[in-house]
Structures are given as structure tokens and as C-alpha cells.
C-alpha angles and dihedrals in degrees: 000000000000118000120209113203115182111218102180138304100349100341119119134167109214118191122197134173089272111031149005109243119197119194133197092338103197099157137331115206102180094046089235094150092059089057093043087055092048095051090050101046096153100050132097117256115221119181117199124195118193094197145325102278108126093237090061100032128052117174090218089080088085086062095051121098095005095161091059138068103272132191125189122203104192129181110243089244086080120099109246091207088072099049110087110252097218139042098037144065119241134189121185120208137191126186108290094030118128122192122187097177101076116119111251097022143083090211143344117210126186121212125183136278133220084225130029127331127351147304118238129223107186114194112204131216094265091051094258114137132215120195130202117188102196101191093335097136140124092261116199140114113228102199089051105025120085118244087256094049083054097050093047094047088052093047096052090045092050093051092056093045094049089055088052094050091046095054099036119048091192139004117212094200126016124184112196141171117257098174112186090195093079092068124214099014091038084134101029087111098046087050091047092048095047093047088053104037130050105237124181102185122026126199120184113213139169091048094144100224093316106104098152093073097044093047093053090095092168086073098064117000103105113253121256094029120136092221122133117216126203129198111214096172103156125060104256100028112128141182136204119231125197 
């Protein structure tokens, strides 16, 4: 069983049988990570950071779980000078990198992003895959962007998504941006992603205080898919995935 706990924005704590994986910790207003760690005292703790933007990377992660063995998987766009030199294990990743020595995993694979940094696909020891998109999305504003800008943004996005689809036949859990600020095409990226990649369980994120749009799955999840969608619209909410 896997438990997915929403921390805030694009931040999640995903508890697997082997580890507590923390993705893009930005803030945790209900201090749920503290409870997750307390409830899983024997598990490895792995922090994943997709890129340097302050709504995805908070340097306070280096002060969390200090009594535990910690591993940090960091995108290469993060300045090394702000990362502690002692007391933690750090793995740096760029798009295309694969690491098979991260605690609680079979392998970690970094894919590209259409903004800064990378997206992560984590293969668990049983072969199931957890995916965190970071800022990978079809970023364009249809009301403001030119036709050419829209086409270029979509082409860049599809190139990365096609690589993911080719490398990973099925994703158990995917966390992906559904950003209402983008206007009419706010969920275009999620729609394309779900069309091209087989996802069992889908979690929207990065919705900047507008979960009602992100959680209206009928407006963008392609019909006929077996994908289960979850609305963790308040920090601290969690769900168990079997």
C-alpha cells in the first residue's frame, strides 16, 4: 500500500513500504510531514526537488528529519553552495540521468521539463512507478500567446511526454500541474499527458488556490480511461493507494 499526503502546492509526501518520499517541499501549513515521519520511524527518507523555483524548493528541507538517514535527489539547476556538505547524502540529476542506488527505489530516472529543472520517475522495488512532473507542462496562455508560441510550447511538451511514454509502460501514481492561471487551456497539458501515458492514479497539483478547476476532472481527463483521479485540495489531505 502507498499513502499519498498533500503538503501544499506541488508538495507531497508519498509513503511506500520502504520509504517516505517527499516531493517539492514548499510549505506544510498543517505539519503533516512531521506526523508522516513519526508514523514511519524505520523508513528511509528521500527528498526530491525538481528545480530551484521557491514554490518548489525550500532550503528548510535540509533541517527536516535530522535524526533520520536522509537522501536528497536534487535537480542540477540548484546551486550547490546552498546544500549542506555534511550529514546528508545528495544525488544530483539532469534530464536523461538514471540512478539505481537511491534508498527505497529500484531506480530513479530524470526526464526533461518545459520550465526549469527536471521531472522524476521513481521505480519502486516491486516495479511500480511514481511520477512527479515538477514544472513539466504545456505552458502557454491561449488568450495572450501567439499561434506560433502555442504550437512551439505544445511541441516541446509533447517531445518530453513521448519520451516518458516510450520509457515507462505504466505509471502507478502521477502528480501533475493543473494551473488555473493559464486560462482556457489550463488543463491542456494534463489532457495530453493522460492521453499518451497510461496512468493508474492521477493527482493534480500547482493549482494556486483554485482547486475547483483542477478537480473538475470531467473537463480534461479523456473519456474511456481507467485512470482514477484524486482531489487532495487542502493541505494535509491524504489517500491510500493499493
